[in-house]
Tab-separated table of C-alpha atoms in Angstrom:
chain	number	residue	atom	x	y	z
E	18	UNK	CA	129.363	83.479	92.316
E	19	UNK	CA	126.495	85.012	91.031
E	20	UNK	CA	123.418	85.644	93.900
E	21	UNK	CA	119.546	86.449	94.084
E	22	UNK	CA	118.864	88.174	97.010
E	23	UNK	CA	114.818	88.912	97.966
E	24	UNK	CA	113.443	88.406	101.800
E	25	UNK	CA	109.890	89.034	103.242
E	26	UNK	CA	107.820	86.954	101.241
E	27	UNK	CA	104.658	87.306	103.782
E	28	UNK	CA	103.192	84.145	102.523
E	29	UNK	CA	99.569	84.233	103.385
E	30	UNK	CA	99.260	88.125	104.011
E	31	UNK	CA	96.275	90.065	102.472
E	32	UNK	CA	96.244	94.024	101.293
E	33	UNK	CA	93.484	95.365	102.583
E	34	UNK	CA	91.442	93.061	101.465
E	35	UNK	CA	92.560	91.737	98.756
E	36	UNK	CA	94.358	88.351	98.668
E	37	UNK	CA	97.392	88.645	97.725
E	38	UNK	CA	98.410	84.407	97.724
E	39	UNK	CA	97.815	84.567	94.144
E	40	UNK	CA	100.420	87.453	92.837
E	41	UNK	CA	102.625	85.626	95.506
E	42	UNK	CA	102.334	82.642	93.566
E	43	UNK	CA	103.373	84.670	90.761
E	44	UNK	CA	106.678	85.694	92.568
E	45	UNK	CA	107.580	82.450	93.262
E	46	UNK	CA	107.053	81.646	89.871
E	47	UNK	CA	109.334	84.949	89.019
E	48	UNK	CA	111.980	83.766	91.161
E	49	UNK	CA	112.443	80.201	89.697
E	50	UNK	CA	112.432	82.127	86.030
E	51	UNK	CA	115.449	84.493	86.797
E	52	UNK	CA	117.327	81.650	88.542
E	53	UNK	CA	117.165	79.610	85.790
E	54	UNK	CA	117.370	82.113	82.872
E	55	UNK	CA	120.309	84.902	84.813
E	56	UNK	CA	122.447	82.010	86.075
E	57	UNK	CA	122.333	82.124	89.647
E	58	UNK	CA	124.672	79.974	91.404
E	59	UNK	CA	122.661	80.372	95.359
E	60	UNK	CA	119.460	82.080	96.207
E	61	UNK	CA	119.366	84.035	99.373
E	62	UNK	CA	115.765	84.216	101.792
E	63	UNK	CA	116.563	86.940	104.303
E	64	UNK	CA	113.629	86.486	106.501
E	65	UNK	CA	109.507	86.657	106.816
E	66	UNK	CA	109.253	83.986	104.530
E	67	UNK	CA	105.816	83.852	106.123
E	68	UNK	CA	103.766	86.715	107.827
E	69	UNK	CA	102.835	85.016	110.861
E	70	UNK	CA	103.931	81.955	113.246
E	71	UNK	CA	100.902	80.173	112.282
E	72	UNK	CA	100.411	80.767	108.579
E	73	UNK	CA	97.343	79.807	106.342
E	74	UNK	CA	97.355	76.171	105.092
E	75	UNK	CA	97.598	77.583	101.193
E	76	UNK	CA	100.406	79.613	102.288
E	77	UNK	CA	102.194	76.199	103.624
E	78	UNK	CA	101.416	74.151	100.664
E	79	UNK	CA	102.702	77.751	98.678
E	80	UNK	CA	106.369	77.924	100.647
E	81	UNK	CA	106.329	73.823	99.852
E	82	UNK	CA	105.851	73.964	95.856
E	83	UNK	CA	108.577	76.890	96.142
E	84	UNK	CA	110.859	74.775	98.191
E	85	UNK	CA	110.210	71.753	95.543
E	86	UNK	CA	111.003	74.079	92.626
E	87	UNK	CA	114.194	75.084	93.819
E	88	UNK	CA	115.394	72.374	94.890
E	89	UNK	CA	114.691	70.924	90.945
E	90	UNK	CA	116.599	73.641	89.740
E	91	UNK	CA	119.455	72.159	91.821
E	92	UNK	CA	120.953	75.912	92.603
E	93	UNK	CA	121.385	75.921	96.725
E	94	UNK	CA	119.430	78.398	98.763
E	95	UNK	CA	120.093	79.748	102.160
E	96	UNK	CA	117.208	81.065	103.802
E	97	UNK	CA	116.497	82.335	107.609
E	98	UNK	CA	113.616	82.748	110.030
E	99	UNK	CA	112.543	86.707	110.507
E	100	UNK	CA	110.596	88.451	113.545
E	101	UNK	CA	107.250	87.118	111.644
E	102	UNK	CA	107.960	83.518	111.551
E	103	UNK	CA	108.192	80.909	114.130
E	104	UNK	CA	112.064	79.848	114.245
E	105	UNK	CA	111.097	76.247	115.356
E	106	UNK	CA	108.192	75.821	112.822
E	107	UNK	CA	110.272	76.998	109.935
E	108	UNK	CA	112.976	74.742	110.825
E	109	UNK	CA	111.168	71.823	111.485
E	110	UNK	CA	113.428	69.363	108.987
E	111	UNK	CA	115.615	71.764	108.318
E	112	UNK	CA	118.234	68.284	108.179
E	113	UNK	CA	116.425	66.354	105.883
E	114	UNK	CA	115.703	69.588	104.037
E	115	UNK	CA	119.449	70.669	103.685
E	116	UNK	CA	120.498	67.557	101.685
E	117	UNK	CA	117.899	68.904	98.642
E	118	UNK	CA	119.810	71.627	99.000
E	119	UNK	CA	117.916	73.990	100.461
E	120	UNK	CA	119.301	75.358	103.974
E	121	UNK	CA	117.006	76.591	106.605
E	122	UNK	CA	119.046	78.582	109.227
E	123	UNK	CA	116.897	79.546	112.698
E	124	UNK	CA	118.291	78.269	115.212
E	125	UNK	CA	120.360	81.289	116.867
E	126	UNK	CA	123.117	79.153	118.131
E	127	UNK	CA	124.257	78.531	114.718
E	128	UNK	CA	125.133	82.006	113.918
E	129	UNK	CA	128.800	80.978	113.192
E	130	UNK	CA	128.277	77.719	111.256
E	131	UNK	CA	127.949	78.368	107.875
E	132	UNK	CA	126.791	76.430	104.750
E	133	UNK	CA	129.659	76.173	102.582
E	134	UNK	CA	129.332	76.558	98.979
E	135	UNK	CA	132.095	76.386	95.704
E	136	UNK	CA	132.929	78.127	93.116
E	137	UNK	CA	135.710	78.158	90.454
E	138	UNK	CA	137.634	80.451	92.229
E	139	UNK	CA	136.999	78.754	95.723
E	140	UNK	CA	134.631	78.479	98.800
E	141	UNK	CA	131.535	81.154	100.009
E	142	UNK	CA	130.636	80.735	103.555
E	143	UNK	CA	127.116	82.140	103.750
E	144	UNK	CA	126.046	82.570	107.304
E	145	UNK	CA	122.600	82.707	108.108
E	146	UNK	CA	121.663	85.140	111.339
E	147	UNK	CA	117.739	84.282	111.962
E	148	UNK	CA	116.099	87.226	113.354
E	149	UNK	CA	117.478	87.789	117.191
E	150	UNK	CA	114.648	88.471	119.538
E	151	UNK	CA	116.885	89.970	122.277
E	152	UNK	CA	114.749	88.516	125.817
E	153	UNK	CA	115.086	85.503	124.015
E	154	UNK	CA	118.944	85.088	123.184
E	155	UNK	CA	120.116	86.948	125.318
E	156	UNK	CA	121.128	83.897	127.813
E	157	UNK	CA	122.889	82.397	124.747
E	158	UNK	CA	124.805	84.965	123.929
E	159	UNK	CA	126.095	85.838	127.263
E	160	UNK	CA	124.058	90.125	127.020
E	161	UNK	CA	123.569	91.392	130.287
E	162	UNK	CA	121.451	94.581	129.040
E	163	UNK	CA	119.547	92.791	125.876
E	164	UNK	CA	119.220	95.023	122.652
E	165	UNK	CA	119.505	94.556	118.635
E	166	UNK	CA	122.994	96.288	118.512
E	167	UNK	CA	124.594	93.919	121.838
E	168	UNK	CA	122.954	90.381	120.330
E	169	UNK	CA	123.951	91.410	116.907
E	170	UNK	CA	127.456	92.096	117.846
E	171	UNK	CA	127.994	89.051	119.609
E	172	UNK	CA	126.565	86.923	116.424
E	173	UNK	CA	128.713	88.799	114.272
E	174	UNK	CA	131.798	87.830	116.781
E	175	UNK	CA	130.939	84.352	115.867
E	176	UNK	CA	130.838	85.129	112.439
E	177	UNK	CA	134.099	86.496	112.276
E	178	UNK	CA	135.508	84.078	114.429
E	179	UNK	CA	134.702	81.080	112.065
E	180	UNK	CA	135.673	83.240	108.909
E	181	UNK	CA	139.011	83.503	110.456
E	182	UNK	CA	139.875	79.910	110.786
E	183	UNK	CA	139.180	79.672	107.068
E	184	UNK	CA	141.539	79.368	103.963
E	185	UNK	CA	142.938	82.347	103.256
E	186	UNK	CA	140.348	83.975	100.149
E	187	UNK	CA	137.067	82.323	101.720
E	188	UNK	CA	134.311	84.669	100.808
E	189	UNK	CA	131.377	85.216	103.066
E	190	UNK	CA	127.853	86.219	102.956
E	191	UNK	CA	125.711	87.188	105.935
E	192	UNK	CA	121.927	86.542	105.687
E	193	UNK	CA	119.965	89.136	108.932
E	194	UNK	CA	116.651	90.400	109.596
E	195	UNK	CA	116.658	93.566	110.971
E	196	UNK	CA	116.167	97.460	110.869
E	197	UNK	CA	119.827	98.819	109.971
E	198	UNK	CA	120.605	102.583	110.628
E	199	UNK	CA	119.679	104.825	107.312
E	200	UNK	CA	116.987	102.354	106.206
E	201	UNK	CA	113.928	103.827	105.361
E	202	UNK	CA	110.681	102.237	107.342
E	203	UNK	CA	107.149	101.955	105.610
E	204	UNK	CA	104.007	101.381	107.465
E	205	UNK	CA	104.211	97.605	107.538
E	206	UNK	CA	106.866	96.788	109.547
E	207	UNK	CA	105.999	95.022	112.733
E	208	UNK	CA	107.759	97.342	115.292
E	209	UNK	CA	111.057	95.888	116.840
E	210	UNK	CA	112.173	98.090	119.289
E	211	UNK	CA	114.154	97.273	122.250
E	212	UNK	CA	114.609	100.353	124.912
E	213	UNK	CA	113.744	102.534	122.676
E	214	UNK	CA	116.023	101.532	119.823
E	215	UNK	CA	114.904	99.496	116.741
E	216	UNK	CA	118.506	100.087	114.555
E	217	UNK	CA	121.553	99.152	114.613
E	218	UNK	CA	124.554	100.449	112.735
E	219	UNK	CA	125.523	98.713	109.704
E	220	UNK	CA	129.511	98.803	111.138
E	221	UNK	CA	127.984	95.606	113.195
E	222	UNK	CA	128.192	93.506	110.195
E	223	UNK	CA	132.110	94.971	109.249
E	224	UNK	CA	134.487	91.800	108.344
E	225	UNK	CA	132.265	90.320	105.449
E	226	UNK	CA	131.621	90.549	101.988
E	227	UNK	CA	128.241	90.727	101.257
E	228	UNK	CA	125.379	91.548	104.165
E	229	UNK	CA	122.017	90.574	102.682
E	230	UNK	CA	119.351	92.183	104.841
E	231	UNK	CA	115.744	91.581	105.478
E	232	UNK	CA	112.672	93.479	107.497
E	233	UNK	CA	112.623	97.039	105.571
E	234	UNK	CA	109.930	96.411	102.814
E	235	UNK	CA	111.837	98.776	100.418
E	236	UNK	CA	114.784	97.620	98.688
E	237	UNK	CA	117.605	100.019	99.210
E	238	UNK	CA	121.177	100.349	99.292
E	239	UNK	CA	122.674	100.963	103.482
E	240	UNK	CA	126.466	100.179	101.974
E	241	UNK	CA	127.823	98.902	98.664
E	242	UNK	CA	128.244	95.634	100.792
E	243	UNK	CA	125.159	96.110	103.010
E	244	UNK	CA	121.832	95.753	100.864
E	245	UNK	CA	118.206	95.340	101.721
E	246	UNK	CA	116.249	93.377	98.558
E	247	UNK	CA	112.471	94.815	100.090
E	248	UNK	CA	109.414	93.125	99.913
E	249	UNK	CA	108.598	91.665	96.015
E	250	UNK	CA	105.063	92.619	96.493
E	251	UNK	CA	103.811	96.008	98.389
E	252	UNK	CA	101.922	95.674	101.789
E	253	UNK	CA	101.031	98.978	102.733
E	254	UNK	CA	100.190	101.808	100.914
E	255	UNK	CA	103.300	103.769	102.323
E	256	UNK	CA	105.294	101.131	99.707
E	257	UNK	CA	103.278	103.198	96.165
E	258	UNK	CA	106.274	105.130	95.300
E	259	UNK	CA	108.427	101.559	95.716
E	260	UNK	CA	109.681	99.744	93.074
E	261	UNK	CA	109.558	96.650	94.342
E	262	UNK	CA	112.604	94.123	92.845
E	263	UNK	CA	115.546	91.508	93.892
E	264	UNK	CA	119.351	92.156	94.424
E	265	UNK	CA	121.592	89.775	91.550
E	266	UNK	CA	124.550	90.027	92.991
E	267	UNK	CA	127.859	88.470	91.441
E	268	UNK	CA	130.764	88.208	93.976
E	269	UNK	CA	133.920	87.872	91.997
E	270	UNK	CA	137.046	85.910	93.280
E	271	UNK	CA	138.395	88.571	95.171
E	272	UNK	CA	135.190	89.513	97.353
E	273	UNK	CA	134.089	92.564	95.195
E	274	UNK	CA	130.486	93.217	94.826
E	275	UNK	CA	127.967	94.125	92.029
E	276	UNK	CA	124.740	94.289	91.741
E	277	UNK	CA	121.643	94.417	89.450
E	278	UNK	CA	117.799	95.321	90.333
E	279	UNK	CA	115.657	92.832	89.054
E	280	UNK	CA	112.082	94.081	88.844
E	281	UNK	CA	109.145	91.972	90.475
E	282	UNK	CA	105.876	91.638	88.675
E	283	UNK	CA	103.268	93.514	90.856
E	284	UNK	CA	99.132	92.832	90.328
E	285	UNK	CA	98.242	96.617	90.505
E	286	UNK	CA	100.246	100.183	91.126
E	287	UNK	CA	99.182	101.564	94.213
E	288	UNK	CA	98.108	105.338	94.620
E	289	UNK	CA	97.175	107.429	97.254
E	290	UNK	CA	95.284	110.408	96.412
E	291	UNK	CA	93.819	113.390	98.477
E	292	UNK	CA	91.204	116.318	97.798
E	293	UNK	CA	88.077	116.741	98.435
E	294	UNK	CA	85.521	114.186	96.923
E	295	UNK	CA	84.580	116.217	93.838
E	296	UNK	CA	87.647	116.996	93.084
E	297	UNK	CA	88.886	113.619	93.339
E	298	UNK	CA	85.847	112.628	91.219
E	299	UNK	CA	86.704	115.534	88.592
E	300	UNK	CA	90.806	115.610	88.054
E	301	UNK	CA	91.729	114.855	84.619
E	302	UNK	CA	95.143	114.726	86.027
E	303	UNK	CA	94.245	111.729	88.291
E	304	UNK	CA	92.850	109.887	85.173
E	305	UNK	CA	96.224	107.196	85.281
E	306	UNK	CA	95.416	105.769	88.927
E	307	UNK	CA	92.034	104.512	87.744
E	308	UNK	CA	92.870	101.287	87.666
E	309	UNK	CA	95.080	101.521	90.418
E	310	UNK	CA	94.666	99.919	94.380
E	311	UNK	CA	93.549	103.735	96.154
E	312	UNK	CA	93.547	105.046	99.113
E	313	UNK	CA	91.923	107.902	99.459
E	314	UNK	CA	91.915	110.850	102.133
E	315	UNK	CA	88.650	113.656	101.747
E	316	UNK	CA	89.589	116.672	102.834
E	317	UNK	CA	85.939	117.772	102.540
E	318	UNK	CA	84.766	119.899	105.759
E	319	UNK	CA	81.627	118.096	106.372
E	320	UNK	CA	81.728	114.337	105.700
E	321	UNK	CA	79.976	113.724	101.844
E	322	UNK	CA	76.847	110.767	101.395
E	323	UNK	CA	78.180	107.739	100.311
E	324	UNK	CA	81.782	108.721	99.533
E	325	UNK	CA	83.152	104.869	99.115
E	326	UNK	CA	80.180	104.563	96.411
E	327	UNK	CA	80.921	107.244	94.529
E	328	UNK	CA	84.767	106.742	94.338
E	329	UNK	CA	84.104	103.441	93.147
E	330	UNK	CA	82.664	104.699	90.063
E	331	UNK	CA	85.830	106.641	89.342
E	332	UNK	CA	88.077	104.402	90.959
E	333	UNK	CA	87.094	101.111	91.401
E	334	UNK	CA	89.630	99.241	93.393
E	335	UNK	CA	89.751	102.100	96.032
E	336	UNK	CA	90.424	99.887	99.047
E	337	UNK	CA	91.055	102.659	101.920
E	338	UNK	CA	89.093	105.709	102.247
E	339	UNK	CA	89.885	108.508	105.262
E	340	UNK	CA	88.704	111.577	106.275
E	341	UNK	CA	91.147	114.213	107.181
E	342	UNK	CA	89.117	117.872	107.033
E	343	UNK	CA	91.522	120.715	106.256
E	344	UNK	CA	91.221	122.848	109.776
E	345	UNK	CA	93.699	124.353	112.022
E	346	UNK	CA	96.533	121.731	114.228
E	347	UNK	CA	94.715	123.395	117.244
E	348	UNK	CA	91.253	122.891	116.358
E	349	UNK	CA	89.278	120.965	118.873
E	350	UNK	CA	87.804	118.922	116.261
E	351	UNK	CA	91.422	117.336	114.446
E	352	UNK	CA	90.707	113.594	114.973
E	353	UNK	CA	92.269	111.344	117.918
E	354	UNK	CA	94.267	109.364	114.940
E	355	UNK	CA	95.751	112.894	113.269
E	356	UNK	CA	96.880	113.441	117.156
E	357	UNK	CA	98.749	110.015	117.122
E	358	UNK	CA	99.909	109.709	113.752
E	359	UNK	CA	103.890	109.316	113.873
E	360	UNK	CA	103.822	108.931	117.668
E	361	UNK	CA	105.441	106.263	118.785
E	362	UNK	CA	103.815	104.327	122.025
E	363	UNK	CA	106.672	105.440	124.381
E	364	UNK	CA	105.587	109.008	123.544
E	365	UNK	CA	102.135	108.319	123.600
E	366	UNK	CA	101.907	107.183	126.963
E	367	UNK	CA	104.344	110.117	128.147
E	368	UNK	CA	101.939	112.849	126.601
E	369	UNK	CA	99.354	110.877	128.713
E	370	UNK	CA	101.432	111.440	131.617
E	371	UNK	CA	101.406	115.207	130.966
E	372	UNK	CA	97.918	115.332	130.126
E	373	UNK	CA	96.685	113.567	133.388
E	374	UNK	CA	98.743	115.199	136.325
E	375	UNK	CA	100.037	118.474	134.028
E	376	UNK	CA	103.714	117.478	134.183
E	377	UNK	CA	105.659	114.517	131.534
E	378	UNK	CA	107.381	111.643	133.139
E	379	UNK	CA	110.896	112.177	134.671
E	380	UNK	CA	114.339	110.224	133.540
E	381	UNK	CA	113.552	107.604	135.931
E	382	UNK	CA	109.865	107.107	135.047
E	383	UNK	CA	110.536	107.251	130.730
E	384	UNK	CA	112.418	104.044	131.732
E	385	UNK	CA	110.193	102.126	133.957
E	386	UNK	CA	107.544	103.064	130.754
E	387	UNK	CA	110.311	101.670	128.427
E	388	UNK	CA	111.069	98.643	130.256
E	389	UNK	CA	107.143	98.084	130.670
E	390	UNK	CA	106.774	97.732	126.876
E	391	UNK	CA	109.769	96.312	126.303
E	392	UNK	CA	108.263	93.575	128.670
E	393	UNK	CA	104.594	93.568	126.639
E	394	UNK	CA	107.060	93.018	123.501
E	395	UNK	CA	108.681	89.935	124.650
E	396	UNK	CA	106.356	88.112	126.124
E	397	UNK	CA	104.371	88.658	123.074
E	398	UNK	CA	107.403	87.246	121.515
E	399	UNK	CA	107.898	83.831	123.982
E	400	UNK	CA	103.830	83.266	123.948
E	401	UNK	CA	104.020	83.509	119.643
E	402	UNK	CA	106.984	80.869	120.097
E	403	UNK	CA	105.263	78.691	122.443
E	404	UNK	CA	102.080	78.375	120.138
């Protein structure tokens, strides 16, 4: 059984501010192409088919031509809800919806019902884990201390535990959104972190033959079994060195696995370049990112007139400038943001701690601060559910 695994679509996200709805019209259209011209036998949706629980209108009627198109190609597809979209607005008809063909899986008590599919050689259970907000399954899946790894675990259980009464030689496929151990972050990622852990270790998903993640916008290899497709269009400029594609995966009869990159067409390269402005506005050597999306850091000691203006010349789709003057890590004068950069808001507020009565927080007080936005976290996740 040959497979097309891609995930977080982020249907009505902008970069910068660009909008991006048409090059993810273009994906779509991508998508259909190598399904019908590479032979794929299901298409895989591993999560953030939208970028937030109430998307745009355009990017509605956008997931509904795509859902149309598929189903005409009459190849199933198995998608799931990720920690963008709203479970219960993705899966509104997810019944009528599944007899086109296309399966919508977001309801976290169906972790261990798959949708069966055939091949010559027999039957592929693909189960479909929707993302797993931990305060909010926790009931369900019986977790006294909630966390990725413990709700994860106990979905996988399920998973396992339906394989098993199986024929003998069923194949499976899981379908999750979340941040795996050894995946590689970019910039934007909506955090996920649980008391103070976002990952979980890819043994979780042990048992099965092909894991096909979502969340991590670059597409990457965890396992030769565990495989995150990325993004198909970049959303940050921490994503310019990605090369953003799908997973075609063919499963043969026994469960083995291999798999192709397919390339996604991408509107513009992105670039991020640094120097000071005449330098920027004078290197021959940065003469093939003219055309590119920029962002641009001046390392210039005293801000320069009309910097955006003048890069424009040069560079005209520079769409983020920042300054970032070259001095000494204890000068009084680094900015507040190079202070925070990489910090995460657990050690932000313990350096404020420190700062305010000249000692950090104890054992005990690090976890009333972690439980606190832990807290913040989830009930920013039940009010986004409610809406």
């Amino acid at each position: 059984m040959r497979l097309l695994h891609t995930s977080d679509w982020h249907l009505g996200r902008a970069f910068h501010r660009v909008n991006m709805l048409g090059a993810q019209a273009g994906f779509i259209g991508h998508l259909v192409t190598t399904v019908r011209e590479r032979g794929v036998d299901a298409v895989v949706v591993s999560g953030d088919v939208y970028d937030r629980a109430v998307p745009p209108l355009a990017a509605v009627e956008l997931f509904d031509d795509a859902l149309h198109r598929l189903a005409d190609l009459g190849v199933p597809t198995v998608m799931i809800s990720g920690n963008h979209d709203s479970a219960r607005r993705l899966g509104v008809g997810a019944g009528l919806i599944g007899r086109a063909g296309i399966h919508l899986r977001t309801d976290p008590t169906a972790c261990g019902t798959p949708v069966v599919l055939k091949d010559d050689f027999g039957d592929v259970a693909f189960y479909g884990l929707p993302y797993l907000e931990p305060a909010l399954v926790k009931d369900e899946f019986g977790v006294e201390k909630p966390g990725h790894e413990a709700v994860l675990a106990v979905a996988m259980d399920r998973v396992r535990a339906d394989l098993a009464s199986r024929a003998h030689g069923t194949r499976s496929v899981v379908l999750a959104h979340a941040f795996v151990t050894g995946g590689e972050a970019s910039d934007s990622e909506r955090d996920i972190t649980v008391g103070g852990v976002a990952a979980v270790p890819a043994g979780v998903f042990d048992g099965v033959d092909y894991v096909a993640l979502g969340h991590l916008h670059g597409c990457q290899t965890i396992a030769e079994r565990v495989r995150y497709s990325g993004s198909p269009l970049p959303y940050s400029f921490s994503e310019a060195d990605h090369r953003k594609s799908m997973w075609l995966v063919d499963l043969d009869a026994g469960g083995a696995v291999t798999a192709e990159r397919v390339d996604c067409p991408v509107p513009r390269a992105l670039a991020r370049i640094r120097g000071t402005l005449e330098e920027l506005l004078a290197d021959p050597g940065l003469a093939p990112h003219e055309d590119a999306w920029i962002e641009a850091t001046l390392t210039d000691a005293v801000r320069p007139a009309d910097p955006m203006a003048r890069l424009a010349e040069r560079f005209p789709h520079t769409l983020s400038l920042a300054f970032a003057p070259e001095r000494a890590p204890e000068d009084p004068d680094v900015s507040y943001a190079q202070r925070l950069a990489d910090r995460s808001d657990q050690e932000i507020a313990e350096d404020f701690v420190a700062h305010v009565r000249g000692a950090g927080p104890d054992e005990h007080e690090q976890g009333v601060l972690r439980d606190a936005f832990d807290a913040v976290r989830a009930d920013e996740a039940v009010r986004e559910v409610a809406r």
